Coordinates of C-alpha atoms in Angstrom, one line a residue:
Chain U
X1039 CA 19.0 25.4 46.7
X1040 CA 19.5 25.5 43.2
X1041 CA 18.7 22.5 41.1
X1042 CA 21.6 21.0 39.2
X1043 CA 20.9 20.9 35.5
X1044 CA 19.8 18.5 32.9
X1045 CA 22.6 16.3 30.9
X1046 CA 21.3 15.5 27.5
X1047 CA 22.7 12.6 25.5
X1048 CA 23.3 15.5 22.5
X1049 CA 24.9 12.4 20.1
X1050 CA 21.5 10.4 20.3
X1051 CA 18.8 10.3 17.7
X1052 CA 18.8 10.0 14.0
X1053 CA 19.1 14.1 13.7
X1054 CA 21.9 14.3 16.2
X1055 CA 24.2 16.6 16.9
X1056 CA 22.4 19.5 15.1
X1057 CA 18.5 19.4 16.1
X1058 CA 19.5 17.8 19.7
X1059 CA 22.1 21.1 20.3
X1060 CA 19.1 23.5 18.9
X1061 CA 16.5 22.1 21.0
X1062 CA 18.7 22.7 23.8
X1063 CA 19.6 26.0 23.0
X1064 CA 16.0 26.9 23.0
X1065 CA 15.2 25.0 26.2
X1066 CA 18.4 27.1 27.5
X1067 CA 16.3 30.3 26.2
X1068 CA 13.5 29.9 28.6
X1069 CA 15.6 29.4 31.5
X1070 CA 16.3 25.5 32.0
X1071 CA 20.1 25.1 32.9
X1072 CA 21.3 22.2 30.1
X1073 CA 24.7 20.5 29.7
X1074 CA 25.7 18.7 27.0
X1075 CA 27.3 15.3 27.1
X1076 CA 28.9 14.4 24.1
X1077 CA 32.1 14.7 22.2
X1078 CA 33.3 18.6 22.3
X1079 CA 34.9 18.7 19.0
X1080 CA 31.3 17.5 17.4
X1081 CA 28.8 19.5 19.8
X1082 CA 31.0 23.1 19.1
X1083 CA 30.5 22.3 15.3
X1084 CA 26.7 21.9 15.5
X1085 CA 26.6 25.2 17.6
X1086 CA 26.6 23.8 21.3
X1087 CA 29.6 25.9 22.5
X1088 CA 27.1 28.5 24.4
X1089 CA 26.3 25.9 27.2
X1090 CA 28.1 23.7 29.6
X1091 CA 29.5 20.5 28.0
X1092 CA 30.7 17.4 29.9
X1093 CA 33.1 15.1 27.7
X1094 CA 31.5 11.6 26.6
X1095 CA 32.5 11.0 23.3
X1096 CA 32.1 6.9 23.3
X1097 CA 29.7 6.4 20.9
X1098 CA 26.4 4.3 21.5
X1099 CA 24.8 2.6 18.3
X1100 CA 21.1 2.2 17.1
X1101 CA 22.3 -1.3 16.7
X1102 CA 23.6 -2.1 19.7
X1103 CA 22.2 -4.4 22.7
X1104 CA 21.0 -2.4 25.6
X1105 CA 23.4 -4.1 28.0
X1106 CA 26.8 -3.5 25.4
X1107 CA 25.5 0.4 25.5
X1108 CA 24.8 0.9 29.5
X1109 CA 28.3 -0.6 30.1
X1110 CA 30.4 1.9 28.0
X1111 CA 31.5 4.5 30.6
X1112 CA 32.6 7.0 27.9
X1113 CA 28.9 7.2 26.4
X1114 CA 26.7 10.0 27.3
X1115 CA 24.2 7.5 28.4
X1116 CA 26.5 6.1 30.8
X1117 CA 27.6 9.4 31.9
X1118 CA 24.7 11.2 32.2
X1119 CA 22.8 8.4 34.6
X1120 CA 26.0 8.9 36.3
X1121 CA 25.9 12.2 36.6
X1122 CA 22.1 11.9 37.8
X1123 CA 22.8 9.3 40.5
X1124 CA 25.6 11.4 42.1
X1125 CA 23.4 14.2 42.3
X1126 CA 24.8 16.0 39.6
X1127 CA 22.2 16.0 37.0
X1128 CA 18.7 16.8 38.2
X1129 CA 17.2 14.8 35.3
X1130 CA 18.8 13.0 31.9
X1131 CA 17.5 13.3 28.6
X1132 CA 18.1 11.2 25.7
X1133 CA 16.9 10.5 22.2
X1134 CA 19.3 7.4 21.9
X1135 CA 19.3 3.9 21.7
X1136 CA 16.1 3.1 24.6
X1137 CA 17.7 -0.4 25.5
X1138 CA 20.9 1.2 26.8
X1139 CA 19.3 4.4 28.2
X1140 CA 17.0 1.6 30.2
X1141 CA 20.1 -0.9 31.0
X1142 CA 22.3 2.2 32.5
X1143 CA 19.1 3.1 34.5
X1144 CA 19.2 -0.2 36.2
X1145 CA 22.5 -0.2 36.1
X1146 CA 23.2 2.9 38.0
X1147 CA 19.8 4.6 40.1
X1148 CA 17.5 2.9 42.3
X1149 CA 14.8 0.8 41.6
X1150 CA 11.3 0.9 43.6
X1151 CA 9.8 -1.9 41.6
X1152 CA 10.6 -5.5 39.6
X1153 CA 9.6 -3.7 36.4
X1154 CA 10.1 0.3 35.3
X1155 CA 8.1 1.6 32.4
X1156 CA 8.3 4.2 30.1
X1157 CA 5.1 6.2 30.1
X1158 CA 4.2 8.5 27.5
X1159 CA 1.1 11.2 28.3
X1160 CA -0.5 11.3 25.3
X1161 CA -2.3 14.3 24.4
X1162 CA -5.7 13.9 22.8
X1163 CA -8.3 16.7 22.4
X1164 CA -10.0 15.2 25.5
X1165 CA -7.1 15.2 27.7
X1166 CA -4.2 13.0 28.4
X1167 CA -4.0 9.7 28.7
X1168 CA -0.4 7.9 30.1
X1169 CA -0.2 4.9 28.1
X1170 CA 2.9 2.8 29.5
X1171 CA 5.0 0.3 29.2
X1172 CA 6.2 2.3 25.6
X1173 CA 9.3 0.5 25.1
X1174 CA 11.3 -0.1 28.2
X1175 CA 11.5 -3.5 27.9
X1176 CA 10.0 -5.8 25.0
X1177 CA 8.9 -9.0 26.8
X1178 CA 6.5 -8.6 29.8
X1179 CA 4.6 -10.9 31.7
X1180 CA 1.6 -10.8 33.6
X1181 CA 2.3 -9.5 37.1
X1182 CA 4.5 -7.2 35.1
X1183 CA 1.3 -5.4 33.8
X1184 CA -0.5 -5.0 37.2
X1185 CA 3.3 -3.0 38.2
X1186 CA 2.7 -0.7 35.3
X1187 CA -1.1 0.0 36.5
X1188 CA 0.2 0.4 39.9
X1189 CA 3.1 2.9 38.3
X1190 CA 0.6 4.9 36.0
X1191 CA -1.9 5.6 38.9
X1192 CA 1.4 6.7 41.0
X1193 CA 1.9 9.0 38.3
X1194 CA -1.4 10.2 37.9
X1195 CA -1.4 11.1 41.1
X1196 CA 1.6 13.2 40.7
X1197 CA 0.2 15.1 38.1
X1198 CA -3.1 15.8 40.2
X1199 CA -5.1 13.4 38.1
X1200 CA -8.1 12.3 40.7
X1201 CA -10.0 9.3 40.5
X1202 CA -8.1 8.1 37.7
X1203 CA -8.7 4.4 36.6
X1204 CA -7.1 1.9 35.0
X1205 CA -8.0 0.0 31.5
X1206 CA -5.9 -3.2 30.0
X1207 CA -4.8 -2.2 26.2
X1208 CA -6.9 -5.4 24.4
X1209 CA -8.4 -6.1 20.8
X1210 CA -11.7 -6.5 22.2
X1211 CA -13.4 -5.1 25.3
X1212 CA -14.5 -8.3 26.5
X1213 CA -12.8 -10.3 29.2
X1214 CA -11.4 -13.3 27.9
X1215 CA -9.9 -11.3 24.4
X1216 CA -6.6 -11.3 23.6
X1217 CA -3.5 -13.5 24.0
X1218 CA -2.2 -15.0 27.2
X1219 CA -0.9 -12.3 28.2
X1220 CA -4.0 -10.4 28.1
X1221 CA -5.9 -13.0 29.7
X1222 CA -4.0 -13.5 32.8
X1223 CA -3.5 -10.0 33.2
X1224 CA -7.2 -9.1 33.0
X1225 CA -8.0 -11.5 35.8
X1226 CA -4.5 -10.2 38.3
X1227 CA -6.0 -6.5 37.6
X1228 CA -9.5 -7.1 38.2
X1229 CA -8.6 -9.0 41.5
X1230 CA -6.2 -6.1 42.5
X1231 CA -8.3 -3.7 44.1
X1232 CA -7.1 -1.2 41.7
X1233 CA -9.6 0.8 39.9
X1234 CA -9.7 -1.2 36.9
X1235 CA -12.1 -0.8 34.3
X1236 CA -11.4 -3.6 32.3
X1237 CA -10.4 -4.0 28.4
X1238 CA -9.9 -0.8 26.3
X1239 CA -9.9 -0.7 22.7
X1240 CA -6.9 1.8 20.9
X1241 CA -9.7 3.1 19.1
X1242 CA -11.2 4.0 22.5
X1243 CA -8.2 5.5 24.0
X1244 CA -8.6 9.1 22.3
X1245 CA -12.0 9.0 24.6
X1246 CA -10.3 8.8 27.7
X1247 CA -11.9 5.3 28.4
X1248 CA -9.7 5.3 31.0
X1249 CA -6.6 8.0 32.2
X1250 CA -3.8 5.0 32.9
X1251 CA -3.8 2.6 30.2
X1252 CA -1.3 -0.4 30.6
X1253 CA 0.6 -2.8 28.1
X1254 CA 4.0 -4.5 27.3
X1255 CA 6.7 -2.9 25.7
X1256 CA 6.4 -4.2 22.1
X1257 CA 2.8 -2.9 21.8
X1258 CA 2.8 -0.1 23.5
X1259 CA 5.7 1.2 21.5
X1260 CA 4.0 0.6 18.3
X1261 CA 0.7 2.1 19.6
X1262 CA 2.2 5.2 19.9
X1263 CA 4.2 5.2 17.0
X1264 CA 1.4 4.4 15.2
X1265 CA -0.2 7.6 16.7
X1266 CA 2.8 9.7 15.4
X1267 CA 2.2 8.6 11.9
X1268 CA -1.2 9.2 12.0
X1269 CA -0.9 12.4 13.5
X1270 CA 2.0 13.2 10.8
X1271 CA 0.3 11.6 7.7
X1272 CA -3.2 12.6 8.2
X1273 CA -3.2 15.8 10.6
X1274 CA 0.1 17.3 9.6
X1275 CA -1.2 20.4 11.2
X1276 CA -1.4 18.8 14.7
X1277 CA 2.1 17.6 14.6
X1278 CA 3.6 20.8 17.1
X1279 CA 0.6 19.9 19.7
X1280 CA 1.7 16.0 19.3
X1281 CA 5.4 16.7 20.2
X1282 CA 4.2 18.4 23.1
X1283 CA 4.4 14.8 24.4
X1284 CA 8.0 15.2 24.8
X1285 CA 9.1 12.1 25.3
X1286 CA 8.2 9.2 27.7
X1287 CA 9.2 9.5 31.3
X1288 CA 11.0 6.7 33.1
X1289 CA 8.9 5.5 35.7
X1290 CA 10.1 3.6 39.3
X1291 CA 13.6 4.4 39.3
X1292 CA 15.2 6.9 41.8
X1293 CA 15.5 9.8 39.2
X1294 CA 14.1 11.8 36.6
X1295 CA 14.9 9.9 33.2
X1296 CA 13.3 10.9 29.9
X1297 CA 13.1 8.8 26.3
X1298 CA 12.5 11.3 23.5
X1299 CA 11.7 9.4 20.0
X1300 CA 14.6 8.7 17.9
X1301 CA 13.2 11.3 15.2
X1302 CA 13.0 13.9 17.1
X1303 CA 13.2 17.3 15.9
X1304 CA 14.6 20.2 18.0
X1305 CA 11.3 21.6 19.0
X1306 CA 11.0 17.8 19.9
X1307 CA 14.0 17.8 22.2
X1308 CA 12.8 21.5 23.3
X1309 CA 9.9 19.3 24.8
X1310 CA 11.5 16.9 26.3
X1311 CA 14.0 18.8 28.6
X1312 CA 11.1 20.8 29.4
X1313 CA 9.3 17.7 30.6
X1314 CA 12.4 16.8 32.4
X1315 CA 13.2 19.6 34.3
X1316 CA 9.3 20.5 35.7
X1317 CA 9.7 16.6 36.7
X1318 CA 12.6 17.5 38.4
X1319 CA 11.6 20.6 39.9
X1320 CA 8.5 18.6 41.0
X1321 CA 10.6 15.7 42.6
X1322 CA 8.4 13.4 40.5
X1323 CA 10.4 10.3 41.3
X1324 CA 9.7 10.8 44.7
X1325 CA 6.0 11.9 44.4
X1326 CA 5.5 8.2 42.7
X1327 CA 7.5 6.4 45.6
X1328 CA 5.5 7.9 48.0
X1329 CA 2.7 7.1 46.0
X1330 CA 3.6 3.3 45.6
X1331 CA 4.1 3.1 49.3
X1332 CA 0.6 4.5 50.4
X1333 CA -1.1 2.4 47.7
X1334 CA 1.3 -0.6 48.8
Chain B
X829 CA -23.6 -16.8 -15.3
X830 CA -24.4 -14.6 -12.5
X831 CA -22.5 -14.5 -9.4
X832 CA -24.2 -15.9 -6.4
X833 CA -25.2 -13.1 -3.6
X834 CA -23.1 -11.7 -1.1
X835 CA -24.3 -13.1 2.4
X836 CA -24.3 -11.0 5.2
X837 CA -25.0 -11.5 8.9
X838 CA -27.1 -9.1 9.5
X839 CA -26.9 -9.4 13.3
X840 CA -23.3 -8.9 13.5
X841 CA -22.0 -6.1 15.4
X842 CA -22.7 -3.4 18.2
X843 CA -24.7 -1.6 15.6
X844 CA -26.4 -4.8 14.3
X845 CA -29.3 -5.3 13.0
X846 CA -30.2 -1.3 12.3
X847 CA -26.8 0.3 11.1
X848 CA -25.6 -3.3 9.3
X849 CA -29.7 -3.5 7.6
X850 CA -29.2 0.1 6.2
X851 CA -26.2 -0.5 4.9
X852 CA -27.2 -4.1 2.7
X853 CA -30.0 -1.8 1.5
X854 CA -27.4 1.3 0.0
X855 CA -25.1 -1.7 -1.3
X856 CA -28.4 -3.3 -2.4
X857 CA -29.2 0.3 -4.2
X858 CA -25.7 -0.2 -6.2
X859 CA -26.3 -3.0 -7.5
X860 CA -24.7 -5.4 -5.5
X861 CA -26.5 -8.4 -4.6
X862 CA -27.0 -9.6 -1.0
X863 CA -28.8 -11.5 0.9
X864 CA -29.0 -10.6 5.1
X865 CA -28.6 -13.8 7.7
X866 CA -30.3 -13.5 10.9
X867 CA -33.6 -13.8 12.7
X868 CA -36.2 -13.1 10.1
X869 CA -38.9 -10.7 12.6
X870 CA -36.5 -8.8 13.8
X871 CA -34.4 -7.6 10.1
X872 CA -38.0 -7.1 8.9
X873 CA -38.3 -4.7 12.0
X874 CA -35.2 -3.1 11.1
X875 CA -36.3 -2.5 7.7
X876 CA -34.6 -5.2 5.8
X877 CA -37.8 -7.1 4.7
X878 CA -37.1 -5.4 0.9
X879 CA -33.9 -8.1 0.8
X880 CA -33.5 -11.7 0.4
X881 CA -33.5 -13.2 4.0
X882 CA -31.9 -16.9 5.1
X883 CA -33.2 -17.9 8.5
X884 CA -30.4 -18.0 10.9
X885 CA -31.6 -17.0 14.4
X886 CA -29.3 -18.3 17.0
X887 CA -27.4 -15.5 18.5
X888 CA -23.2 -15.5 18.8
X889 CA -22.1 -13.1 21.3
X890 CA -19.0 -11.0 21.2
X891 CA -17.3 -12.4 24.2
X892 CA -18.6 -16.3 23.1
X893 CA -15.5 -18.6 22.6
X894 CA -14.4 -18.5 18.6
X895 CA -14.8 -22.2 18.5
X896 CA -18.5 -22.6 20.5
X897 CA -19.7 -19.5 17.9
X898 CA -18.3 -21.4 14.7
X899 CA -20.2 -24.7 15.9
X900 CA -23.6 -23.1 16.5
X901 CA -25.4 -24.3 13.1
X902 CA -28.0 -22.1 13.1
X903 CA -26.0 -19.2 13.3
X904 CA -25.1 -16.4 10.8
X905 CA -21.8 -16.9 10.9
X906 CA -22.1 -20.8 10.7
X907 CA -24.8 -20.4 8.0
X908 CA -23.2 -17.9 5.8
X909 CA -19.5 -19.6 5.4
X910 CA -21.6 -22.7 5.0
X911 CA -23.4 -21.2 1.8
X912 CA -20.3 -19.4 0.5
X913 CA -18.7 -23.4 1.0
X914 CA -21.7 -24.6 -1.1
X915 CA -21.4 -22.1 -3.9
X916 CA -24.9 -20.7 -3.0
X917 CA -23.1 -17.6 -1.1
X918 CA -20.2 -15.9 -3.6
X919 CA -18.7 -14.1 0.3
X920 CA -19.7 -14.0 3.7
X921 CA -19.2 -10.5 5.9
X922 CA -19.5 -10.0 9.2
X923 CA -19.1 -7.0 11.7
X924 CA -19.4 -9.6 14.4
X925 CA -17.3 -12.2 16.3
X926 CA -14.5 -11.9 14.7
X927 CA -12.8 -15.4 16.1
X928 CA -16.3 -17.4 15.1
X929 CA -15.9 -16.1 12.0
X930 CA -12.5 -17.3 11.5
X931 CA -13.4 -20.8 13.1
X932 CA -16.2 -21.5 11.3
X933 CA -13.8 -20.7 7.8
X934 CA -11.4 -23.2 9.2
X935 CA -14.6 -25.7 9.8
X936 CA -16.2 -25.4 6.7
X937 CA -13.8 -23.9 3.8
X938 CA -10.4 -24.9 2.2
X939 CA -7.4 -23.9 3.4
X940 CA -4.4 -23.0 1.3
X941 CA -1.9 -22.5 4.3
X942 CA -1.8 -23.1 8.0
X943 CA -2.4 -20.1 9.1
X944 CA -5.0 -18.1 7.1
X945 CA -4.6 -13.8 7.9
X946 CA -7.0 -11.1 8.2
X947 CA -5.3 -8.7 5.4
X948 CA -6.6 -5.0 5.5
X949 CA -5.7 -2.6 3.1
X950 CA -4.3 0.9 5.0
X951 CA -5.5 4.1 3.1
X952 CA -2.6 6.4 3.7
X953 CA -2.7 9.6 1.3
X954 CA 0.3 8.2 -0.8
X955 CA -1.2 5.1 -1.1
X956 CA -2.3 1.8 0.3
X957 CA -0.5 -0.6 2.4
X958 CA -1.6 -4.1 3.2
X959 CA -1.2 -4.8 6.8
X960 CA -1.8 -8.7 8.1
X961 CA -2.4 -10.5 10.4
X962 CA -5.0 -7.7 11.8
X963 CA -6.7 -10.4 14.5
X964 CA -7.8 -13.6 12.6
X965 CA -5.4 -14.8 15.4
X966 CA -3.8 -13.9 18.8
X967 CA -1.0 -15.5 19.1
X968 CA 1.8 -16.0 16.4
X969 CA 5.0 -17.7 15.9
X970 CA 7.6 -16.5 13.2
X971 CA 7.0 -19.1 10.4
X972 CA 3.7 -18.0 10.6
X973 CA 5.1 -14.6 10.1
X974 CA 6.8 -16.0 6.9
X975 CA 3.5 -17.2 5.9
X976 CA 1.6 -13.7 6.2
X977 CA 4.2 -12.6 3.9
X978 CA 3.7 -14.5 1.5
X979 CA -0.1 -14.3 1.4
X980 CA 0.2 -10.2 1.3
X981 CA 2.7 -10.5 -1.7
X982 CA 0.1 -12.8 -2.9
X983 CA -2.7 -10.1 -2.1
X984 CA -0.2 -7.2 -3.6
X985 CA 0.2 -9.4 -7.0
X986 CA -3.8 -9.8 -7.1
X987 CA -4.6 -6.2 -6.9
X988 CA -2.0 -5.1 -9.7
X989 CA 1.0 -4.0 -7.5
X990 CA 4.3 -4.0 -9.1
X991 CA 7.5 -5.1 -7.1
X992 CA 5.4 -4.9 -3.8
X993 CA 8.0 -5.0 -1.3
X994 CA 7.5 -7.0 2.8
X995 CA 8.1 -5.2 5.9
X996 CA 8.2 -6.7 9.2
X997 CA 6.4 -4.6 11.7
X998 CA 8.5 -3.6 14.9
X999 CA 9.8 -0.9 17.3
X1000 CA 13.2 -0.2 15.7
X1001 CA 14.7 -0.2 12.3
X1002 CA 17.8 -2.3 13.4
X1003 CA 18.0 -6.0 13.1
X1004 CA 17.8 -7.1 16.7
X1005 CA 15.3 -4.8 17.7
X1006 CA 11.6 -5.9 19.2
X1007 CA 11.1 -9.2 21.1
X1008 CA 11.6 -12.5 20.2
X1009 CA 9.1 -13.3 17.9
X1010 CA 10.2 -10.6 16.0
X1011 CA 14.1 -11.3 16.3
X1012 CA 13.0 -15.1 14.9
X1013 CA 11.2 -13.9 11.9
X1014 CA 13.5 -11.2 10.9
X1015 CA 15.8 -14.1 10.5
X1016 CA 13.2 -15.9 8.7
X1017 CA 12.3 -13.3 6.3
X1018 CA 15.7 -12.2 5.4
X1019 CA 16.6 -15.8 4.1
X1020 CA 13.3 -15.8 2.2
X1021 CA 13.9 -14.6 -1.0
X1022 CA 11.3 -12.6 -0.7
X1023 CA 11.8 -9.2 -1.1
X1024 CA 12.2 -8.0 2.4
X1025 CA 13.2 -4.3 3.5
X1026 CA 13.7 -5.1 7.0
X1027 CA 12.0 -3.9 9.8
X1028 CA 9.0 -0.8 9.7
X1029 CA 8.2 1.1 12.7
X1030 CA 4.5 2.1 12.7
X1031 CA 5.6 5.9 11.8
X1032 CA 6.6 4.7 8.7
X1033 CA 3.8 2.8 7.6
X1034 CA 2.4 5.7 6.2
X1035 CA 5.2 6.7 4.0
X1036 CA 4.6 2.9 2.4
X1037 CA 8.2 2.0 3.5
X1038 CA 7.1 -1.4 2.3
X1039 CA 3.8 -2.6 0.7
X1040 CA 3.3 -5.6 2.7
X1041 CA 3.8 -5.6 6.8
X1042 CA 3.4 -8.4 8.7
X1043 CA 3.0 -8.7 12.1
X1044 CA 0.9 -11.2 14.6
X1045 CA -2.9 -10.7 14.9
X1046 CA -2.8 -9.2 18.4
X1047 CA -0.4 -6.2 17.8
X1048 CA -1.9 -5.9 13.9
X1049 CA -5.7 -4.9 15.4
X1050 CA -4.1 -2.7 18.1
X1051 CA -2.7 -1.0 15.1
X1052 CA -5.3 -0.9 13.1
X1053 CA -7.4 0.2 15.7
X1054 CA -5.2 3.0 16.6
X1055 CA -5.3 4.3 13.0
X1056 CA -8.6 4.1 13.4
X1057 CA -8.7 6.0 16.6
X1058 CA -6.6 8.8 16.0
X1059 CA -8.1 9.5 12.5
X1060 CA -11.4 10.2 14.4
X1061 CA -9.5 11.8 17.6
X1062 CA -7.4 14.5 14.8
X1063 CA -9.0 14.1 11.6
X1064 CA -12.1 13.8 11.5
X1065 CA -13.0 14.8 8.5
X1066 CA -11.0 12.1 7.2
X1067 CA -13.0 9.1 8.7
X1068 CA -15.1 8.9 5.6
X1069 CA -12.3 8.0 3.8
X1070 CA -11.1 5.6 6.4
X1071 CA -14.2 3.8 6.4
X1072 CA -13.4 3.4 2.9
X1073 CA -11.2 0.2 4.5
X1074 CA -14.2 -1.5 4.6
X1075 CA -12.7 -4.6 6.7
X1076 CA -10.3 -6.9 6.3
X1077 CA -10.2 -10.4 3.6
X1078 CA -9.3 -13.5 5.3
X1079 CA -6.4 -15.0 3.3
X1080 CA -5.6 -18.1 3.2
X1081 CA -9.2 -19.9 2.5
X1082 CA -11.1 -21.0 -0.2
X1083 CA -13.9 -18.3 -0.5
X1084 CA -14.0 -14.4 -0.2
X1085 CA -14.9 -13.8 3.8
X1086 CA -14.4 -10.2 5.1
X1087 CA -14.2 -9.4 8.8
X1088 CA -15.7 -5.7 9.0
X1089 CA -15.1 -3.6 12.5
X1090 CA -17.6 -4.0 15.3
X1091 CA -18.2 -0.5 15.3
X1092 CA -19.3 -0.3 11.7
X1093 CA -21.6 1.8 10.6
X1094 CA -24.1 1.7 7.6
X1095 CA -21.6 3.4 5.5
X1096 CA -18.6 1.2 6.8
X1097 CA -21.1 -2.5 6.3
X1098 CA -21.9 -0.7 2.5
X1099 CA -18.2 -0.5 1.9
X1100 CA -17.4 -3.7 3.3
X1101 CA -20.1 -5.4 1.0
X1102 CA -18.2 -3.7 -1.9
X1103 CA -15.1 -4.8 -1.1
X1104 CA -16.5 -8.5 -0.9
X1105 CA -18.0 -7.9 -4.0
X1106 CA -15.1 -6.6 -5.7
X1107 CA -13.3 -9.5 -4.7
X1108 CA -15.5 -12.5 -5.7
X1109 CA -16.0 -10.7 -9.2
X1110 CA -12.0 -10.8 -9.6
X1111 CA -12.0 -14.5 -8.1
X1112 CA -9.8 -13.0 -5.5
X1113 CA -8.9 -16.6 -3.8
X1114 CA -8.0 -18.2 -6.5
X1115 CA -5.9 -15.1 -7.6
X1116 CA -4.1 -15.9 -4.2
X1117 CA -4.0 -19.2 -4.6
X1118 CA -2.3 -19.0 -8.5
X1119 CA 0.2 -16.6 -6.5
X1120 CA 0.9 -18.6 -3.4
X1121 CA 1.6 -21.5 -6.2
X1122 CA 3.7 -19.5 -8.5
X1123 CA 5.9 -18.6 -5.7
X1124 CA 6.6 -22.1 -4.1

């Protein structure tokens, strides 16, 4: 049976409608089925009227809470987690507003655990490390972080990673650095079970010092922001390998949902349907249940 | 009359004593006078027996509590802020605990504000940007974040910058955006008077959105240590440059201390040395101090 295609939120991002609408176009070029959620008038302008187009034109600001967003039923966000809870959509794709894509999730699919996490692969010359939470939610708290280690290995797994290991995103590779949060974290991880490997250093992440590396929200979202910039300001060459990340993937809710940075170009968007659609076609959301269960 | 010597602890670090010895002796070699703190055998094993030595043997490790380092007296750490308090030091660095370091300038030096801030200086290719708090604490709350600002504009007015703008670092560009410490300060800073742009997302730092960024300690070294990360991961031809940082001032306090990075190298301990130099010659604290005055 055919897979149902991917909606993209085409009005989200700060270069939306045009380099949302071109990235799908090319991901539409290489043979993933796209539909557009947006309004009409807008999408045909920016050159969207070659693929399937489903009607939200309720617009979701920067600006606005997460919770304000997720509840307007005309948005593309709305619609498109819709769409992807009723089977419609195999996977959503958005370049939005984060908080609202995140709210709608809860809102509308399945949850396997307290906490989901957005978890970015990010792809050093060494080989990928998932760095997650990236932004789902800003706050976290300390059994929060031992959900995200228990969600990155999950999703290791699912991408065939073996004997991958766990590290604690800290300021100083010895237990006891860090804020609270740190600190109770690093003693909840190391009692776990899990194969944790204690502190890691950003500067230590390009070295694979460990494959899953876990950390609230706030951080995490800077760290690889941070990482764009650099990439952009100081290896301006390495940018096209860097947006191969294609956005952060959704993790431990019952369906395939996919962050791509606000900025995002349409090679960027390219990326991230691509990333959406071989998550779909590899029932990823079910690989990490199953995953969570064996482990649980 | 002559400036005083720079005091290092030459035991600092996880390239200490070898790496941090070589590099006294290139900073030695330019004309910059220093004067190494540690056990006396084993900087003459390491080749430092051509420079002034002070006697300061007992070891601070890197996972020691800040405070228990700070109070060991026969420490470098102890023993160097302790001179630089006496006049018989004219700046302290260290590549070693960076909370002892921080403690024992709270024990032993004035302190203009309540929170002093580990300032470093981000060589983008456009230009630099002053980034603080970058660890001199963990934890921060958002007057504190008020007070880093004023200490970088401070810094910015010290080192010649015209109309040096403040940015608060954070994971949108929208008001309302990050978690609450940020939401708190945002408030904070807009009601200043000083001249705040808003928030900065790390992919902007680089494009010196704003001058001055503030942000808590804990999320300012996961920054910096990301920079630092991905210039070696993507550009490394680049890291001599970077090294160029060499560390970050603590503002704040009544003498010229510079935290430089565990990792340092001899080339990174020589630039730090510089850097200190630089500073004392220009009188740098009381520079901040004239500012932080001016301003109030």
């Amino acid at each position: 049976m055919a897979l149902p295609p991917v909606a993209l939120d085409a009005m989200g991002g700060d270069r939306a409608p045009h380099e949302v609408v071109q990235g799908a176009l090319a991901a539409a070029e290489e043979g993933i089925p796209v539909v557009l959620l947006g309004d009409g008038e807008v999408l045909k302008a920016a050159g969207g009227g070659k693929l399937p187009l489903v009607a939200a034109p309720e617009k979701v600001g920067m600006g606005e809470s997460a919770l304000a967003g997720a509840r307007k039923k005309g948005s593309p966000v709305r619609v498109g987690i819709e769409m992807l809870a009723r089977g419609e959509a195999s996977a959503f794709v958005s370049a939005g507003n984060t908080g609202a894509v995140v709210a709608a999730s809860y809102l509308c699919l399945k949850r396997w655990v307290r906490r989901p996490a957005l978890a970015a692969v990010l792809p050093f010359p060494r080989g990928g490390v998932i760095l997650l939470d990236v932004g789902a939610g800003a706050d976290a708290r300390p059994e929060d972080l031992l959900g995200f280690a228990r969600l990155g290995l999950a999703y290791a797994g699912v991408l065939g990673w073996e004997g991958a290991r766990v590290g604690l995103l800290n300021i100083g590779r010895e237990r006891g650095k860090g804020d609270a949060l740190r600190k109770e974290a690093h003693s909840l991880l190391g009692t776990s079970g899990l194969p944790f490997v204690g502190n890691v250093e950003p500067d230590w992440l390009p070295e694979r010092a460990a494959e899953v590396v876990v950390t609230d929200g706030f951080s995490g979202n800077l760290v690889l922001k941070t990482l764009e910039g650099a990439v952009s300001a100081f290896a301006p060459g390495r940018v096209e390998s860097w947006e191969e990340v294609g956005g952060a993937l959704l993790l431990g809710v019952g369906g395939v949902v996919v962050v791509a940075h606000g900025k995002s170009s349409a090679r960027a968007v390219q990326r991230a349907l691509r990333r959406a659609w071989e998550a779909a076609v590899a029932s990823l959301p079910d690989g990490v249940a199953r995953a969570l269960d064996a482990r649980a």
